[in-house]
């Protein structure tokens, strides 16, 4: 309220002046004009109406930039004055407007006279400077008279702020100062006031106010920083292999300031510094002996200094490096003896021993002494000299042993340098059947840039050896104490490399069985895929694929699976098989089709394809052609065999149908039927005798046969007898189907139908007289000769006297009448007569099934003869 009253008084004084000057520019006025506002406070402004009665305080309203301020923040002072109170929160400057909201036409037409605005600037009060620090550095051999100070100004005030640094020498009351708009400044004194008290402070000032920092009241030496010690030197002494002596020169005279020193050292190449306790260097000294150092080790040494008064001054920078090697000493640790490989063979075990230098060799190792024992018996003594070239390698091959599976050996080794011998290292190898147990549950997993191991310890193990080896690389190992359950490989491991990690439990120096795991620090996609090929030749519907594993140095990860991809140019097929598979048989392929096949190897990080291999399946499967040929051959053989058997068992039918027996007309006797043609004697043929039937007739009949018709009687007898004792021409083996004879009698017409396809013809000729007798030509005995043929008859055969029925057997009895009546004839004479009768006849061989008629008592065997090849009987 007081500010509002003051603003009204000011306006009361200004209003008469404005009225005297005539018409004002605006009928509204805001006080204060262009104020500077402190952020975080409240601001009150008052708008007054002057030289008009067109509006009142009730018609006014406020806006901040383009935002109308709520009427709750207004205060009506009187009819012509209205104030507003707003919080200052924004850091950016803004315009505050006072406006008229009446609808009076005069106001509307003169809006510019009923509007007023002020510009508000904002900022913070300056904050108190903090952390004031000042330093005076050494200039040549004295302390510089320039004091440099710095401080923290605090938050940004958004206003121009000036900082003034003050340095006051309390003894002389001299004050030195300098101003800046930054957070640091330098004050120059007449001379640096050694051993005097100084008072130093900073003052910050802007439009909103002024503030001072804390005052520093300290001895002048408190602000001093000297140069580092100079001419630092290090000395070694052969009789003290674990000690080095350091000398240096102090940077400033004691009269100006007393100093204290700090020393640090480390092996060359290391960044791990060892600091000498300050209590050992608190005195005013210029040399110091370092102790408990490692022999034959190069050390780097540095020294610095500061004001000796406690809590005063700044440490100087470290001096330049001073290096020195400590003298050699006897090795104080054992060599690290291990096995580079342990291979089994039919001849036993081959073991190669290697060793690392002792951790603390204390000099250059020149030789290793090895003793190898089998129980109490010394197997081998070895001395391995180490050349200068071998010093670059941390591992040295010691010796190779060929052991039997039952050997149990002890290896002891010492390392020797120029001063002495190291403690003895021991390593034992049990016989194979008694090897101690391995650790259990070994797990190897990547953890950051290392491989971390975890295992379950066996009983009584005294330490562990962790061994790792990359494919085709050198093996390395590290030792862990008996309480270790978790560890990490300390070697330099690479990504995408397969490491074979082994953990051996050591039992008081005796090696146990190893636990082995393969691991990758990080896995990637394989660099190449496997090359696939066919095993053998492809089949009709399948093919066997084989491939070799990707080399370990090209896998970059564990192979999780293989994908067999193959295509026939139309469709692609994929088959996934486990990662430990190296062969697979494709089935259900199309015959006589070309396929392209390749193998894709996959890890958890990616996959890689191998090269394509093409093959074509067979049109016929293995053995299929042979099976077809064998089947066809067997079928053909079966048909042939069945045909042969059929022919064998049906030979008569085949012979009758395929090769019918046709008589030779040239050999027919039909040409001799007429008595005009002389009878030609027939030449007997071998093996032509078939069946013969002979009937003897009584020669004492009382009537001579010759008294009867010598021609008709035999024919009639033959007619009645042919049905039982005749054989047709053309039968197989002189056998044929029964046929009826044909004669001149009335029966010839009845038989004609059965002989439609057969031409039967015969001739009757007269025979010669019996035993040279010459009967009458009229009474010559008749011979009936029958022939059967499918050929047309000859000219001389067109009138046969008698036809034979086709296929029948016929027996024709021809009587032969003797000229002797009732005369006795002995048997010998009768047989001779029969023989003479049979001599001119052609006979066919008699087969088993031929029918034979035996002569009866009182009948002569010479009665007639059966001639099957001629179709009947041929009487002589």
PDB file of N, CA and C in Angstrom, residues 781-828:
ATOM      1  N   UNK A 781      -2.879-166.056-107.455  1.00  0.00           N
ATOM      2  CA  UNK A 781      -3.377-165.582-106.133  1.00  0.00           C
ATOM      3  C   UNK A 781      -3.332-164.060-106.074  1.00  0.00           C
ATOM      4  N   UNK A 782      -4.395-163.460-105.593  1.00  0.00           N
ATOM      5  CA  UNK A 782      -4.483-161.983-105.551  1.00  0.00           C
ATOM      6  C   UNK A 782      -3.787-161.413-104.310  1.00  0.00           C
ATOM      7  N   UNK A 783      -3.190-160.269-104.528  1.00  0.00           N
ATOM      8  CA  UNK A 783      -2.555-159.493-103.401  1.00  0.00           C
ATOM      9  C   UNK A 783      -3.286-158.174-103.298  1.00  0.00           C
ATOM     10  N   UNK A 784      -3.850-157.917-102.124  1.00  0.00           N
ATOM     11  CA  UNK A 784      -4.570-156.648-101.902  1.00  0.00           C
ATOM     12  C   UNK A 784      -3.628-155.668-101.214  1.00  0.00           C
ATOM     13  N   UNK A 785      -3.428-154.604-101.920  1.00  0.00           N
ATOM     14  CA  UNK A 785      -2.521-153.564-101.362  1.00  0.00           C
ATOM     15  C   UNK A 785      -3.301-152.269-101.252  1.00  0.00           C
ATOM     16  N   UNK A 786      -3.302-151.673-100.095  1.00  0.00           N
ATOM     17  CA  UNK A 786      -4.099-150.460 -99.818  1.00  0.00           C
ATOM     18  C   UNK A 786      -3.184-149.290 -99.494  1.00  0.00           C
ATOM     19  N   UNK A 787      -3.577-148.129-100.012  1.00  0.00           N
ATOM     20  CA  UNK A 787      -2.817-146.907 -99.707  1.00  0.00           C
ATOM     21  C   UNK A 787      -3.799-145.794 -99.353  1.00  0.00           C
ATOM     22  N   UNK A 788      -3.402-144.899 -98.507  1.00  0.00           N
ATOM     23  CA  UNK A 788      -4.271-143.799 -98.032  1.00  0.00           C
ATOM     24  C   UNK A 788      -3.496-142.508 -98.151  1.00  0.00           C
ATOM     25  N   UNK A 789      -4.084-141.495 -98.769  1.00  0.00           N
ATOM     26  CA  UNK A 789      -3.369-140.237 -98.995  1.00  0.00           C
ATOM     27  C   UNK A 789      -4.367-139.116 -99.124  1.00  0.00           C
ATOM     28  N   UNK A 790      -3.939-137.923 -98.827  1.00  0.00           N
ATOM     29  CA  UNK A 790      -4.759-136.730 -99.028  1.00  0.00           C
ATOM     30  C   UNK A 790      -4.528-136.111-100.388  1.00  0.00           C
ATOM     31  N   UNK A 791      -3.614-136.707-101.153  1.00  0.00           N
ATOM     32  CA  UNK A 791      -3.358-136.190-102.489  1.00  0.00           C
ATOM     33  C   UNK A 791      -4.367-136.752-103.472  1.00  0.00           C
ATOM     34  N   UNK A 792      -4.612-136.080-104.576  1.00  0.00           N
ATOM     35  CA  UNK A 792      -5.507-136.621-105.615  1.00  0.00           C
ATOM     36  C   UNK A 792      -4.938-137.922-106.145  1.00  0.00           C
ATOM     37  N   UNK A 793      -5.869-138.767-106.592  1.00  0.00           N
ATOM     38  CA  UNK A 793      -5.472-140.074-107.112  1.00  0.00           C
ATOM     39  C   UNK A 793      -4.730-139.927-108.430  1.00  0.00           C
ATOM     40  N   UNK A 794      -3.848-140.863-108.646  1.00  0.00           N
ATOM     41  CA  UNK A 794      -3.189-140.937-109.951  1.00  0.00           C
ATOM     42  C   UNK A 794      -4.182-141.495-110.978  1.00  0.00           C
ATOM     43  N   UNK A 795      -3.753-141.427-112.179  1.00  0.00           N
ATOM     44  CA  UNK A 795      -4.644-141.919-113.257  1.00  0.00           C
ATOM     45  C   UNK A 795      -4.936-143.396-113.116  1.00  0.00           C
ATOM     46  N   UNK A 796      -3.956-144.127-112.642  1.00  0.00           N
ATOM     47  CA  UNK A 796      -4.105-145.570-112.524  1.00  0.00           C
ATOM     48  C   UNK A 796      -4.787-145.989-111.245  1.00  0.00           C
ATOM     49  N   UNK A 797      -5.192-144.962-110.411  1.00  0.00           N
ATOM     50  CA  UNK A 797      -5.747-145.296-109.110  1.00  0.00           C
ATOM     51  C   UNK A 797      -7.163-144.773-108.959  1.00  0.00           C
ATOM     52  N   UNK A 798      -7.828-144.446-110.020  1.00  0.00           N
ATOM     53  CA  UNK A 798      -9.127-143.812-109.914  1.00  0.00           C
ATOM     54  C   UNK A 798     -10.246-144.797-109.662  1.00  0.00           C
ATOM     55  N   UNK A 799     -10.000-146.108-109.763  1.00  0.00           N
ATOM     56  CA  UNK A 799     -11.045-147.106-109.524  1.00  0.00           C
ATOM     57  C   UNK A 799     -10.575-148.089-108.478  1.00  0.00           C
ATOM     58  N   UNK A 800     -10.551-147.677-107.225  1.00  0.00           N
ATOM     59  CA  UNK A 800     -10.111-148.630-106.194  1.00  0.00           C
ATOM     60  C   UNK A 800     -11.197-149.655-105.966  1.00  0.00           C
ATOM     61  N   UNK A 801     -10.767-150.848-105.626  1.00  0.00           N
ATOM     62  CA  UNK A 801     -11.707-151.918-105.320  1.00  0.00           C
ATOM     63  C   UNK A 801     -12.233-151.815-103.911  1.00  0.00           C
ATOM     64  N   UNK A 802     -11.466-151.200-103.110  1.00  0.00           N
ATOM     65  CA  UNK A 802     -11.894-151.184-101.692  1.00  0.00           C
ATOM     66  C   UNK A 802     -11.244-149.998-100.985  1.00  0.00           C
ATOM     67  N   UNK A 803     -11.990-149.255-100.116  1.00  0.00           N
ATOM     68  CA  UNK A 803     -11.460-148.123 -99.319  1.00  0.00           C
ATOM     69  C   UNK A 803     -11.376-148.518 -97.851  1.00  0.00           C
ATOM     70  N   UNK A 804     -10.360-148.041 -97.234  1.00  0.00           N
ATOM     71  CA  UNK A 804     -10.179-148.325 -95.790  1.00  0.00           C
ATOM     72  C   UNK A 804     -10.721-147.167 -94.966  1.00  0.00           C
ATOM     73  N   UNK A 805     -11.313-147.459 -93.870  1.00  0.00           N
ATOM     74  CA  UNK A 805     -11.807-146.376 -92.972  1.00  0.00           C
ATOM     75  C   UNK A 805     -10.619-145.723 -92.277  1.00  0.00           C
ATOM     76  N   UNK A 806     -10.622-144.306 -92.235  1.00  0.00           N
ATOM     77  CA  UNK A 806      -9.464-143.505 -91.755  1.00  0.00           C
ATOM     78  C   UNK A 806      -9.270-143.679 -90.258  1.00  0.00           C
ATOM     79  N   UNK A 807      -7.979-143.864 -89.888  1.00  0.00           N
ATOM     80  CA  UNK A 807      -7.568-143.887 -88.468  1.00  0.00           C
ATOM     81  C   UNK A 807      -7.777-145.198 -87.789  1.00  0.00           C
ATOM     82  N   UNK A 808      -8.343-146.276 -88.473  1.00  0.00           N
ATOM     83  CA  UNK A 808      -8.616-147.551 -87.774  1.00  0.00           C
ATOM     84  C   UNK A 808      -7.480-148.511 -88.008  1.00  0.00           C
ATOM     85  N   UNK A 809      -7.466-149.429 -87.114  1.00  0.00           N
ATOM     86  CA  UNK A 809      -6.524-150.523 -87.306  1.00  0.00           C
ATOM     87  C   UNK A 809      -7.235-151.652 -88.040  1.00  0.00           C
ATOM     88  N   UNK A 810      -6.562-152.139 -88.958  1.00  0.00           N
ATOM     89  CA  UNK A 810      -7.191-153.194 -89.769  1.00  0.00           C
ATOM     90  C   UNK A 810      -6.273-154.396 -89.816  1.00  0.00           C
ATOM     91  N   UNK A 811      -6.935-155.493 -89.715  1.00  0.00           N
ATOM     92  CA  UNK A 811      -6.210-156.772 -89.859  1.00  0.00           C
ATOM     93  C   UNK A 811      -6.873-157.566 -91.012  1.00  0.00           C
ATOM     94  N   UNK A 812      -6.124-157.858 -91.990  1.00  0.00           N
ATOM     95  CA  UNK A 812      -6.658-158.573 -93.178  1.00  0.00           C
ATOM     96  C   UNK A 812      -6.020-159.968 -93.252  1.00  0.00           C
ATOM     97  N   UNK A 813      -6.884-160.922 -93.273  1.00  0.00           N
ATOM     98  CA  UNK A 813      -6.388-162.294 -93.379  1.00  0.00           C
ATOM     99  C   UNK A 813      -6.495-162.740 -94.857  1.00  0.00           C
ATOM    100  N   UNK A 814      -5.426-163.096 -95.352  1.00  0.00           N
ATOM    101  CA  UNK A 814      -5.408-163.629 -96.725  1.00  0.00           C
ATOM    102  C   UNK A 814      -5.123-165.118 -96.674  1.00  0.00           C
ATOM    103  N   UNK A 815      -6.030-166.008 -97.138  1.00  0.00           N
ATOM    104  CA  UNK A 815      -5.782-167.472 -97.101  1.00  0.00           C
ATOM    105  C   UNK A 815      -4.784-167.877 -98.159  1.00  0.00           C
ATOM    106  N   UNK A 816      -4.011-168.713 -97.702  1.00  0.00           N
ATOM    107  CA  UNK A 816      -3.059-169.303 -98.665  1.00  0.00           C
ATOM    108  C   UNK A 816      -3.303-170.809 -98.688  1.00  0.00           C
ATOM    109  N   UNK A 817      -3.760-171.271 -99.802  1.00  0.00           N
ATOM    110  CA  UNK A 817      -4.170-172.662 -99.912  1.00  0.00           C
ATOM    111  C   UNK A 817      -3.040-173.485-100.513  1.00  0.00           C
ATOM    112  N   UNK A 818      -2.736-174.560 -99.819  1.00  0.00           N
ATOM    113  CA  UNK A 818      -1.656-175.447-100.279  1.00  0.00           C
ATOM    114  C   UNK A 818      -2.209-176.433-101.303  1.00  0.00           C
ATOM    115  N   UNK A 819      -1.320-176.864-102.148  1.00  0.00           N
ATOM    116  CA  UNK A 819      -1.698-177.830-103.157  1.00  0.00           C
ATOM    117  C   UNK A 819      -1.692-179.245-102.613  1.00  0.00           C
ATOM    118  N   UNK A 820      -1.263-179.332-101.339  1.00  0.00           N
ATOM    119  CA  UNK A 820      -1.242-180.672-100.747  1.00  0.00           C
ATOM    120  C   UNK A 820      -2.458-180.838 -99.889  1.00  0.00           C
ATOM    121  N   UNK A 821      -3.227-181.983-100.081  1.00  0.00           N
ATOM    122  CA  UNK A 821      -4.439-182.239 -99.330  1.00  0.00           C
ATOM    123  C   UNK A 821      -4.168-183.338 -98.354  1.00  0.00           C
ATOM    124  N   UNK A 822      -4.544-183.033 -97.033  1.00  0.00           N
ATOM    125  CA  UNK A 822      -4.427-184.016 -95.956  1.00  0.00           C
ATOM    126  C   UNK A 822      -3.045-184.611 -95.880  1.00  0.00           C
ATOM    127  N   UNK A 823      -2.045-183.866 -96.189  1.00  0.00           N
ATOM    128  CA  UNK A 823      -0.667-184.357 -96.036  1.00  0.00           C
ATOM    129  C   UNK A 823      -0.046-183.688 -94.821  1.00  0.00           C
ATOM    130  N   UNK A 824       0.707-184.516 -94.161  1.00  0.00           N
ATOM    131  CA  UNK A 824       1.361-184.005 -92.910  1.00  0.00           C
ATOM    132  C   UNK A 824       2.609-183.258 -93.257  1.00  0.00           C
ATOM    133  N   UNK A 825       2.767-182.213 -92.482  1.00  0.00           N
ATOM    134  CA  UNK A 825       3.923-181.335 -92.676  1.00  0.00           C
ATOM    135  C   UNK A 825       4.562-181.103 -91.325  1.00  0.00           C
ATOM    136  N   UNK A 826       5.848-181.247 -91.289  1.00  0.00           N
ATOM    137  CA  UNK A 826       6.516-181.012 -89.993  1.00  0.00           C
ATOM    138  C   UNK A 826       6.687-179.531 -89.733  1.00  0.00           C
ATOM    139  N   UNK A 827       6.999-179.255 -88.487  1.00  0.00           N
ATOM    140  CA  UNK A 827       7.055-177.835 -88.058  1.00  0.00           C
ATOM    141  C   UNK A 827       8.202-177.106 -88.719  1.00  0.00           C
ATOM    142  N   UNK A 828       9.276-177.726 -88.903  1.00  0.00           N
ATOM    143  CA  UNK A 828      10.432-177.071 -89.490  1.00  0.00           C
ATOM    144  C   UNK A 828      10.145-176.621 -90.902  1.00  0.00           C
TER     145      UNK A 828
END
